[in-house]
């Protein structure tokens, strides 16, 4: 647990018990430490509106490849079950409906609907399993993207991430032919990341995803930080940088524009 978070929770608990002041605290309910500290305090649960969830689910069905095989009754069943299973968590609804609509047949969608996880942990694990089952290239892209996003010390823009993902250990030359489209990157992560359009920053859909990454580092990204560091060093050792320092500011700007992720690599 982050030491600052632990100290903050302890201070809040002390204030709540010993102070006559009224304190309003906003928090998600998932982390065990928050449940333990604030579980006995009066709570108001704020979540996604059922109507909005149902509208979202309906639109996802309409935009899916399976819209022609989903009849009216099955549509109603999907909307009813997913909106209830989401427990007012929009992220959970996103992961659940994507898992259902990813199936190729009516029968398989029906089976998935009957077994969808009713909790964020289960939905997250199921989504990771689906990423592992993607065709090899998309699987590698999805996992590599999640590894970068979950281990960077600062948010990456789309161009920085695309540049970073094009690097392979041991390579000596960089080739923009291996750059990826934003849509491909997002699609291969099956709903776990999104793009902040205003700043073109790639991030997890919610900070909850970061917490889930932390819980599963040993299983999924055990060497994430090491791998990212090795790839960044590989970038710095490529031919583009072998000639040494740039002679002037214009040259520096040109290098950065051609190698966007170098701004991250040189901070390691």
PDB file of C-alpha atoms in Angstrom:
ATOM      1  CA  UNK A   1       0.000   0.000   0.000  1.00  0.00           C
ATOM      2  CA  UNK A   2       1.176   3.489  -0.760  1.00  0.00           C
ATOM      3  CA  UNK A   3       2.567   4.996   2.469  1.00  0.00           C
ATOM      4  CA  UNK A   4       0.912   8.367   1.836  1.00  0.00           C
ATOM      5  CA  UNK A   5      -2.467   6.737   1.312  1.00  0.00           C
ATOM      6  CA  UNK A   6      -2.053   4.708   4.497  1.00  0.00           C
ATOM      7  CA  UNK A   7      -1.194   7.811   6.520  1.00  0.00           C
ATOM      8  CA  UNK A   8      -4.100   9.751   5.025  1.00  0.00           C
ATOM      9  CA  UNK A   9      -6.588   7.018   5.857  1.00  0.00           C
ATOM     10  CA  UNK A  10      -5.292   6.811   9.415  1.00  0.00           C
ATOM     11  CA  UNK A  11      -5.663  10.574   9.830  1.00  0.00           C
ATOM     12  CA  UNK A  12      -9.198  10.507   8.429  1.00  0.00           C
ATOM     13  CA  UNK A  13     -10.169   7.683  10.750  1.00  0.00           C
ATOM     14  CA  UNK A  14      -8.803   9.590  13.749  1.00  0.00           C
ATOM     15  CA  UNK A  15     -10.703  12.727  12.761  1.00  0.00           C
ATOM     16  CA  UNK A  16     -13.908  10.792  12.226  1.00  0.00           C
ATOM     17  CA  UNK A  17     -13.730   9.130  15.639  1.00  0.00           C
ATOM     18  CA  UNK A  18     -12.307  11.911  17.806  1.00  0.00           C
ATOM     19  CA  UNK A  19     -13.469  15.124  16.177  1.00  0.00           C
ATOM     20  CA  UNK A  20     -16.840  16.829  16.406  1.00  0.00           C
ATOM     21  CA  UNK A  21     -16.369  18.140  12.877  1.00  0.00           C
ATOM     22  CA  UNK A  22     -18.398  16.782   9.988  1.00  0.00           C
ATOM     23  CA  UNK A  23     -16.217  15.424   7.207  1.00  0.00           C
ATOM     24  CA  UNK A  24     -17.395  14.662   3.677  1.00  0.00           C
ATOM     25  CA  UNK A  25     -15.233  12.056   1.976  1.00  0.00           C
ATOM     26  CA  UNK A  26     -15.681  10.833  -1.582  1.00  0.00           C
ATOM     27  CA  UNK A  27     -14.234   7.469  -2.506  1.00  0.00           C
ATOM     28  CA  UNK A  28     -14.779   4.333  -4.490  1.00  0.00           C
ATOM     29  CA  UNK A  29     -15.770   1.350  -2.393  1.00  0.00           C
ATOM     30  CA  UNK A  30     -13.572  -1.320  -3.947  1.00  0.00           C
ATOM     31  CA  UNK A  31     -10.232  -1.080  -2.080  1.00  0.00           C
ATOM     32  CA  UNK A  32     -10.178  -3.152   1.099  1.00  0.00           C
ATOM     33  CA  UNK A  33      -8.261  -0.499   3.033  1.00  0.00           C
ATOM     34  CA  UNK A  34     -10.977   2.088   2.397  1.00  0.00           C
ATOM     35  CA  UNK A  35     -13.696  -0.385   3.329  1.00  0.00           C
ATOM     36  CA  UNK A  36     -11.896  -1.186   6.564  1.00  0.00           C
ATOM     37  CA  UNK A  37     -11.321   2.441   7.514  1.00  0.00           C
ATOM     38  CA  UNK A  38     -14.621   3.992   6.482  1.00  0.00           C
ATOM     39  CA  UNK A  39     -16.961   1.021   6.394  1.00  0.00           C
ATOM     40  CA  UNK A  40     -18.835   1.971   9.572  1.00  0.00           C
ATOM     41  CA  UNK A  41     -19.384   5.603   8.544  1.00  0.00           C
ATOM     42  CA  UNK A  42     -22.733   6.700   7.047  1.00  0.00           C
ATOM     43  CA  UNK A  43     -22.608   6.263   3.292  1.00  0.00           C
ATOM     44  CA  UNK A  44     -24.431   7.507   0.228  1.00  0.00           C
ATOM     45  CA  UNK A  45     -23.816   5.285  -2.777  1.00  0.00           C
ATOM     46  CA  UNK A  46     -23.500   7.161  -6.060  1.00  0.00           C
ATOM     47  CA  UNK A  47     -23.529   5.125  -9.236  1.00  0.00           C
ATOM     48  CA  UNK A  48     -24.527   5.042 -12.857  1.00  0.00           C
ATOM     49  CA  UNK A  49     -28.222   5.552 -13.511  1.00  0.00           C
ATOM     50  CA  UNK A  50     -30.002   2.378 -14.662  1.00  0.00           C
ATOM     51  CA  UNK A  51     -31.591   4.183 -17.607  1.00  0.00           C
ATOM     52  CA  UNK A  52     -28.210   5.422 -18.818  1.00  0.00           C
ATOM     53  CA  UNK A  53     -26.725   1.952 -18.463  1.00  0.00           C
ATOM     54  CA  UNK A  54     -29.553   0.472 -20.503  1.00  0.00           C
ATOM     55  CA  UNK A  55     -29.164   3.110 -23.216  1.00  0.00           C
ATOM     56  CA  UNK A  56     -25.442   2.381 -23.413  1.00  0.00           C
ATOM     57  CA  UNK A  57     -25.969  -1.394 -23.588  1.00  0.00           C
ATOM     58  CA  UNK A  58     -28.605  -0.987 -26.298  1.00  0.00           C
ATOM     59  CA  UNK A  59     -26.285   1.190 -28.380  1.00  0.00           C
ATOM     60  CA  UNK A  60     -23.474  -1.321 -28.029  1.00  0.00           C
ATOM     61  CA  UNK A  61     -25.778  -4.052 -29.309  1.00  0.00           C
ATOM     62  CA  UNK A  62     -26.855  -1.886 -32.254  1.00  0.00           C
ATOM     63  CA  UNK A  63     -23.236  -1.231 -33.187  1.00  0.00           C
ATOM     64  CA  UNK A  64     -22.062  -4.823 -32.867  1.00  0.00           C
ATOM     65  CA  UNK A  65     -21.494  -7.404 -35.584  1.00  0.00           C
ATOM     66  CA  UNK A  66     -24.115  -9.589 -33.883  1.00  0.00           C
ATOM     67  CA  UNK A  67     -27.023  -7.165 -34.109  1.00  0.00           C
ATOM     68  CA  UNK A  68     -28.720  -9.271 -36.800  1.00  0.00           C
ATOM     69  CA  UNK A  69     -28.793 -12.445 -34.672  1.00  0.00           C
ATOM     70  CA  UNK A  70     -29.968 -10.806 -31.447  1.00  0.00           C
ATOM     71  CA  UNK A  71     -33.754 -10.902 -31.462  1.00  0.00           C
ATOM     72  CA  UNK A  72     -35.994  -8.608 -29.448  1.00  0.00           C
ATOM     73  CA  UNK A  73     -36.391 -10.968 -26.486  1.00  0.00           C
ATOM     74  CA  UNK A  74     -32.682 -11.697 -26.226  1.00  0.00           C
ATOM     75  CA  UNK A  75     -31.927  -7.975 -26.445  1.00  0.00           C
ATOM     76  CA  UNK A  76     -34.260  -7.346 -23.508  1.00  0.00           C
ATOM     77  CA  UNK A  77     -32.605 -10.149 -21.565  1.00  0.00           C
ATOM     78  CA  UNK A  78     -29.102  -8.814 -22.212  1.00  0.00           C
ATOM     79  CA  UNK A  79     -30.063  -5.278 -21.213  1.00  0.00           C
ATOM     80  CA  UNK A  80     -31.847  -6.423 -18.054  1.00  0.00           C
ATOM     81  CA  UNK A  81     -29.122  -8.778 -16.826  1.00  0.00           C
ATOM     82  CA  UNK A  82     -26.118  -6.597 -17.650  1.00  0.00           C
ATOM     83  CA  UNK A  83     -27.650  -3.428 -16.198  1.00  0.00           C
ATOM     84  CA  UNK A  84     -28.365  -5.329 -12.982  1.00  0.00           C
ATOM     85  CA  UNK A  85     -25.032  -7.171 -12.862  1.00  0.00           C
ATOM     86  CA  UNK A  86     -23.147  -3.904 -13.397  1.00  0.00           C
ATOM     87  CA  UNK A  87     -24.260  -2.779  -9.918  1.00  0.00           C
ATOM     88  CA  UNK A  88     -24.328   0.857 -11.065  1.00  0.00           C
ATOM     89  CA  UNK A  89     -20.685   0.673 -12.195  1.00  0.00           C
ATOM     90  CA  UNK A  90     -20.307   1.878 -15.757  1.00  0.00           C
ATOM     91  CA  UNK A  91     -16.906   0.232 -16.187  1.00  0.00           C
ATOM     92  CA  UNK A  92     -18.363  -3.117 -15.201  1.00  0.00           C
ATOM     93  CA  UNK A  93     -21.147  -2.748 -17.768  1.00  0.00           C
ATOM     94  CA  UNK A  94     -18.548  -1.938 -20.443  1.00  0.00           C
ATOM     95  CA  UNK A  95     -16.515  -5.065 -19.712  1.00  0.00           C
ATOM     96  CA  UNK A  96     -19.586  -7.279 -19.440  1.00  0.00           C
ATOM     97  CA  UNK A  97     -21.293  -6.233 -22.675  1.00  0.00           C
ATOM     98  CA  UNK A  98     -18.020  -6.439 -24.598  1.00  0.00           C
ATOM     99  CA  UNK A  99     -17.508  -9.994 -23.354  1.00  0.00           C
ATOM    100  CA  UNK A 100     -20.994 -10.966 -24.527  1.00  0.00           C
ATOM    101  CA  UNK A 101     -20.839  -9.288 -27.926  1.00  0.00           C
ATOM    102  CA  UNK A 102     -17.389 -10.736 -28.632  1.00  0.00           C
ATOM    103  CA  UNK A 103     -18.950 -14.193 -28.978  1.00  0.00           C
ATOM    104  CA  UNK A 104     -19.700 -15.241 -32.578  1.00  0.00           C
ATOM    105  CA  UNK A 105     -23.041 -17.037 -32.155  1.00  0.00           C
ATOM    106  CA  UNK A 106     -26.368 -16.615 -30.393  1.00  0.00           C
ATOM    107  CA  UNK A 107     -25.713 -19.689 -28.266  1.00  0.00           C
ATOM    108  CA  UNK A 108     -22.265 -18.565 -27.138  1.00  0.00           C
ATOM    109  CA  UNK A 109     -23.555 -15.098 -26.303  1.00  0.00           C
ATOM    110  CA  UNK A 110     -26.300 -16.732 -24.260  1.00  0.00           C
ATOM    111  CA  UNK A 111     -23.754 -18.868 -22.398  1.00  0.00           C
ATOM    112  CA  UNK A 112     -21.560 -15.853 -21.671  1.00  0.00           C
ATOM    113  CA  UNK A 113     -24.561 -13.866 -20.463  1.00  0.00           C
ATOM    114  CA  UNK A 114     -25.426 -16.630 -18.002  1.00  0.00           C
ATOM    115  CA  UNK A 115     -21.914 -16.623 -16.522  1.00  0.00           C
ATOM    116  CA  UNK A 116     -20.882 -12.950 -16.579  1.00  0.00           C
ATOM    117  CA  UNK A 117     -19.001 -11.923 -13.425  1.00  0.00           C
ATOM    118  CA  UNK A 118     -20.939  -9.753 -10.974  1.00  0.00           C
ATOM    119  CA  UNK A 119     -17.885  -7.960  -9.665  1.00  0.00           C
ATOM    120  CA  UNK A 120     -15.092  -5.787 -10.997  1.00  0.00           C
ATOM    121  CA  UNK A 121     -12.336  -8.240 -10.057  1.00  0.00           C
ATOM    122  CA  UNK A 122     -13.979 -11.062 -11.970  1.00  0.00           C
ATOM    123  CA  UNK A 123     -14.738  -8.858 -14.969  1.00  0.00           C
ATOM    124  CA  UNK A 124     -11.165  -7.604 -15.059  1.00  0.00           C
ATOM    125  CA  UNK A 125      -9.722 -11.121 -14.913  1.00  0.00           C
ATOM    126  CA  UNK A 126     -12.149 -12.293 -17.589  1.00  0.00           C
ATOM    127  CA  UNK A 127     -11.126  -9.398 -19.845  1.00  0.00           C
ATOM    128  CA  UNK A 128      -7.450 -10.269 -19.427  1.00  0.00           C
ATOM    129  CA  UNK A 129      -8.267 -13.863 -20.362  1.00  0.00           C
ATOM    130  CA  UNK A 130     -10.026 -12.614 -23.500  1.00  0.00           C
ATOM    131  CA  UNK A 131      -6.960 -10.563 -24.424  1.00  0.00           C
ATOM    132  CA  UNK A 132      -4.814 -13.688 -24.040  1.00  0.00           C
ATOM    133  CA  UNK A 133      -7.143 -15.473 -26.487  1.00  0.00           C
ATOM    134  CA  UNK A 134      -6.839 -12.829 -29.212  1.00  0.00           C
ATOM    135  CA  UNK A 135      -4.863 -13.644 -32.386  1.00  0.00           C
ATOM    136  CA  UNK A 136      -1.158 -13.557 -31.605  1.00  0.00           C
ATOM    137  CA  UNK A 137      -0.383 -10.088 -32.947  1.00  0.00           C
ATOM    138  CA  UNK A 138      -3.360  -8.470 -31.234  1.00  0.00           C
ATOM    139  CA  UNK A 139      -2.669 -10.365 -28.009  1.00  0.00           C
ATOM    140  CA  UNK A 140       0.911  -9.086 -27.928  1.00  0.00           C
ATOM    141  CA  UNK A 141      -0.241  -5.560 -28.700  1.00  0.00           C
ATOM    142  CA  UNK A 142      -2.939  -5.598 -26.024  1.00  0.00           C
ATOM    143  CA  UNK A 143      -0.627  -6.924 -23.323  1.00  0.00           C
ATOM    144  CA  UNK A 144       2.260  -4.650 -24.332  1.00  0.00           C
ATOM    145  CA  UNK A 145      -0.026  -1.621 -24.219  1.00  0.00           C
ATOM    146  CA  UNK A 146      -1.334  -2.538 -20.776  1.00  0.00           C
ATOM    147  CA  UNK A 147       2.220  -3.129 -19.574  1.00  0.00           C
ATOM    148  CA  UNK A 148       3.339   0.318 -20.715  1.00  0.00           C
ATOM    149  CA  UNK A 149       0.273   2.142 -19.416  1.00  0.00           C
ATOM    150  CA  UNK A 150       0.386   0.454 -16.018  1.00  0.00           C
ATOM    151  CA  UNK A 151       4.098   1.078 -15.402  1.00  0.00           C
ATOM    152  CA  UNK A 152       4.910   4.511 -16.787  1.00  0.00           C
ATOM    153  CA  UNK A 153       5.925   7.254 -14.385  1.00  0.00           C
ATOM    154  CA  UNK A 154       3.943   9.828 -16.366  1.00  0.00           C
ATOM    155  CA  UNK A 155       1.010   9.550 -18.788  1.00  0.00           C
ATOM    156  CA  UNK A 156       1.926   8.781 -22.396  1.00  0.00           C
ATOM    157  CA  UNK A 157       0.363  10.437 -25.410  1.00  0.00           C
ATOM    158  CA  UNK A 158      -0.855   8.301 -28.291  1.00  0.00           C
ATOM    159  CA  UNK A 159       2.194   9.171 -30.403  1.00  0.00           C
ATOM    160  CA  UNK A 160       4.590   8.443 -27.529  1.00  0.00           C
ATOM    161  CA  UNK A 161       2.984   5.068 -26.885  1.00  0.00           C
ATOM    162  CA  UNK A 162       2.904   4.214 -30.588  1.00  0.00           C
ATOM    163  CA  UNK A 163       6.609   4.995 -30.823  1.00  0.00           C
ATOM    164  CA  UNK A 164       7.363   2.944 -27.699  1.00  0.00           C
ATOM    165  CA  UNK A 165       5.355  -0.041 -28.947  1.00  0.00           C
ATOM    166  CA  UNK A 166       7.319  -0.089 -32.212  1.00  0.00           C
ATOM    167  CA  UNK A 167      10.580  -0.802 -30.371  1.00  0.00           C
ATOM    168  CA  UNK A 168      11.880  -4.366 -30.126  1.00  0.00           C
ATOM    169  CA  UNK A 169      14.674  -5.471 -27.818  1.00  0.00           C
ATOM    170  CA  UNK A 170      18.018  -5.555 -29.596  1.00  0.00           C
ATOM    171  CA  UNK A 171      17.014  -3.569 -32.658  1.00  0.00           C
ATOM    172  CA  UNK A 172      19.401  -0.935 -33.984  1.00  0.00           C
ATOM    173  CA  UNK A 173      17.124   0.934 -36.382  1.00  0.00           C
ATOM    174  CA  UNK A 174      13.719   2.523 -35.825  1.00  0.00           C
ATOM    175  CA  UNK A 175      11.032   2.170 -38.466  1.00  0.00           C
ATOM    176  CA  UNK A 176       7.779   4.140 -38.448  1.00  0.00           C
ATOM    177  CA  UNK A 177       6.235   1.412 -40.606  1.00  0.00           C
ATOM    178  CA  UNK A 178       5.639  -0.393 -37.310  1.00  0.00           C
ATOM    179  CA  UNK A 179       3.665   2.463 -35.791  1.00  0.00           C
ATOM    180  CA  UNK A 180       0.095   1.564 -34.865  1.00  0.00           C
ATOM    181  CA  UNK A 181      -3.221   3.323 -35.231  1.00  0.00           C
ATOM    182  CA  UNK A 182      -4.944   4.665 -32.140  1.00  0.00           C
ATOM    183  CA  UNK A 183      -8.012   2.538 -32.864  1.00  0.00           C
ATOM    184  CA  UNK A 184      -5.976  -0.661 -33.096  1.00  0.00           C
ATOM    185  CA  UNK A 185      -4.273   0.031 -29.759  1.00  0.00           C
ATOM    186  CA  UNK A 186      -7.549   0.761 -27.970  1.00  0.00           C
ATOM    187  CA  UNK A 187      -9.419  -2.151 -29.572  1.00  0.00           C
ATOM    188  CA  UNK A 188      -6.793  -4.710 -28.533  1.00  0.00           C
ATOM    189  CA  UNK A 189      -7.177  -3.703 -24.873  1.00  0.00           C
ATOM    190  CA  UNK A 190     -10.888  -4.633 -24.909  1.00  0.00           C
ATOM    191  CA  UNK A 191     -12.168  -1.672 -22.946  1.00  0.00           C
ATOM    192  CA  UNK A 192      -9.398  -1.369 -20.339  1.00  0.00           C
ATOM    193  CA  UNK A 193      -7.881   1.813 -21.765  1.00  0.00           C
ATOM    194  CA  UNK A 194      -9.204   4.963 -23.343  1.00  0.00           C
ATOM    195  CA  UNK A 195      -7.841   8.115 -24.964  1.00  0.00           C
ATOM    196  CA  UNK A 196      -8.233  11.542 -23.445  1.00  0.00           C
ATOM    197  CA  UNK A 197      -9.138  13.347 -26.649  1.00  0.00           C
ATOM    198  CA  UNK A 198      -8.264  16.772 -25.282  1.00  0.00           C
ATOM    199  CA  UNK A 199      -4.662  15.865 -24.566  1.00  0.00           C
ATOM    200  CA  UNK A 200      -4.385  12.667 -26.654  1.00  0.00           C
ATOM    201  CA  UNK A 201      -3.247  10.833 -23.516  1.00  0.00           C
ATOM    202  CA  UNK A 202      -3.637   7.067 -23.209  1.00  0.00           C
ATOM    203  CA  UNK A 203      -4.882   5.991 -19.791  1.00  0.00           C
ATOM    204  CA  UNK A 204      -6.833   3.296 -18.005  1.00  0.00           C
ATOM    205  CA  UNK A 205     -10.572   3.793 -18.187  1.00  0.00           C
ATOM    206  CA  UNK A 206     -10.630   4.299 -14.408  1.00  0.00           C
ATOM    207  CA  UNK A 207      -8.002   4.374 -11.698  1.00  0.00           C
ATOM    208  CA  UNK A 208      -9.618   1.158 -10.477  1.00  0.00           C
ATOM    209  CA  UNK A 209      -7.917  -0.584 -13.386  1.00  0.00           C
ATOM    210  CA  UNK A 210      -4.551   0.600 -12.051  1.00  0.00           C
ATOM    211  CA  UNK A 211      -5.388  -0.946  -8.680  1.00  0.00           C
ATOM    212  CA  UNK A 212      -6.261  -4.222 -10.373  1.00  0.00           C
ATOM    213  CA  UNK A 213      -2.968  -4.134 -12.287  1.00  0.00           C
ATOM    214  CA  UNK A 214      -1.098  -3.738  -9.016  1.00  0.00           C
ATOM    215  CA  UNK A 215      -2.836  -6.795  -7.580  1.00  0.00           C
ATOM    216  CA  UNK A 216      -1.917  -8.933 -10.583  1.00  0.00           C
ATOM    217  CA  UNK A 217       1.606  -7.720 -11.373  1.00  0.00           C
ATOM    218  CA  UNK A 218       3.210 -10.995 -10.329  1.00  0.00           C
ATOM    219  CA  UNK A 219       1.000 -12.972 -12.695  1.00  0.00           C
ATOM    220  CA  UNK A 220       0.662 -10.712 -15.721  1.00  0.00           C
ATOM    221  CA  UNK A 221       3.371  -8.047 -15.751  1.00  0.00           C
ATOM    222  CA  UNK A 222       5.989  -9.385 -13.359  1.00  0.00           C
ATOM    223  CA  UNK A 223       8.833  -7.754 -15.300  1.00  0.00           C
ATOM    224  CA  UNK A 224       6.877  -4.748 -16.535  1.00  0.00           C
ATOM    225  CA  UNK A 225       9.135  -2.008 -15.189  1.00  0.00           C
ATOM    226  CA  UNK A 226      12.270  -3.884 -16.217  1.00  0.00           C
ATOM    227  CA  UNK A 227      10.936  -4.537 -19.715  1.00  0.00           C
ATOM    228  CA  UNK A 228       9.906  -0.911 -20.206  1.00  0.00           C
ATOM    229  CA  UNK A 229      13.352   0.225 -19.048  1.00  0.00           C
ATOM    230  CA  UNK A 230      15.103  -2.214 -21.411  1.00  0.00           C
ATOM    231  CA  UNK A 231      12.982  -1.053 -24.347  1.00  0.00           C
ATOM    232  CA  UNK A 232      13.662   2.588 -23.526  1.00  0.00           C
ATOM    233  CA  UNK A 233      17.412   1.938 -23.327  1.00  0.00           C
ATOM    234  CA  UNK A 234      17.202   0.074 -26.640  1.00  0.00           C
ATOM    235  CA  UNK A 235      15.608   3.198 -28.095  1.00  0.00           C
ATOM    236  CA  UNK A 236      18.465   5.363 -26.843  1.00  0.00           C
ATOM    237  CA  UNK A 237      21.026   2.976 -28.367  1.00  0.00           C
ATOM    238  CA  UNK A 238      19.583   2.973 -31.879  1.00  0.00           C
ATOM    239  CA  UNK A 239      21.370   4.497 -34.834  1.00  0.00           C
ATOM    240  CA  UNK A 240      19.450   7.762 -34.513  1.00  0.00           C
ATOM    241  CA  UNK A 241      21.317   8.532 -31.290  1.00  0.00           C
ATOM    242  CA  UNK A 242      24.634   6.820 -32.011  1.00  0.00           C
ATOM    243  CA  UNK A 243      26.227  10.004 -33.342  1.00  0.00           C
ATOM    244  CA  UNK A 244      26.088  11.706 -29.976  1.00  0.00           C
ATOM    245  CA  UNK A 245      24.698  15.071 -28.934  1.00  0.00           C
ATOM    246  CA  UNK A 246      22.696  17.246 -31.288  1.00  0.00           C
ATOM    247  CA  UNK A 247      24.614  20.342 -32.434  1.00  0.00           C
ATOM    248  CA  UNK A 248      21.774  22.818 -31.939  1.00  0.00           C
ATOM    249  CA  UNK A 249      18.216  23.324 -30.710  1.00  0.00           C
ATOM    250  CA  UNK A 250      16.691  22.759 -34.138  1.00  0.00           C
ATOM    251  CA  UNK A 251      18.327  19.333 -34.315  1.00  0.00           C
ATOM    252  CA  UNK A 252      17.054  18.456 -30.835  1.00  0.00           C
ATOM    253  CA  UNK A 253      13.495  19.398 -31.789  1.00  0.00           C
ATOM    254  CA  UNK A 254      13.786  17.331 -34.968  1.00  0.00           C
ATOM    255  CA  UNK A 255      14.926  14.249 -33.031  1.00  0.00           C
ATOM    256  CA  UNK A 256      12.086  14.584 -30.525  1.00  0.00           C
ATOM    257  CA  UNK A 257       9.513  14.979 -33.295  1.00  0.00           C
ATOM    258  CA  UNK A 258      10.748  11.797 -34.988  1.00  0.00           C
ATOM    259  CA  UNK A 259      11.033   9.843 -31.719  1.00  0.00           C
ATOM    260  CA  UNK A 260       8.156  10.968 -29.448  1.00  0.00           C
ATOM    261  CA  UNK A 261       8.751   8.411 -26.692  1.00  0.00           C
ATOM    262  CA  UNK A 262      12.311   9.621 -26.160  1.00  0.00           C
ATOM    263  CA  UNK A 263      10.926  12.218 -23.746  1.00  0.00           C
ATOM    264  CA  UNK A 264       9.947   9.301 -21.526  1.00  0.00           C
ATOM    265  CA  UNK A 265      13.063   7.210 -22.164  1.00  0.00           C
ATOM    266  CA  UNK A 266      15.483   9.927 -21.090  1.00  0.00           C
ATOM    267  CA  UNK A 267      13.770  10.212 -17.684  1.00  0.00           C
ATOM    268  CA  UNK A 268      14.475   6.626 -16.643  1.00  0.00           C
TER     269      UNK A 268
END
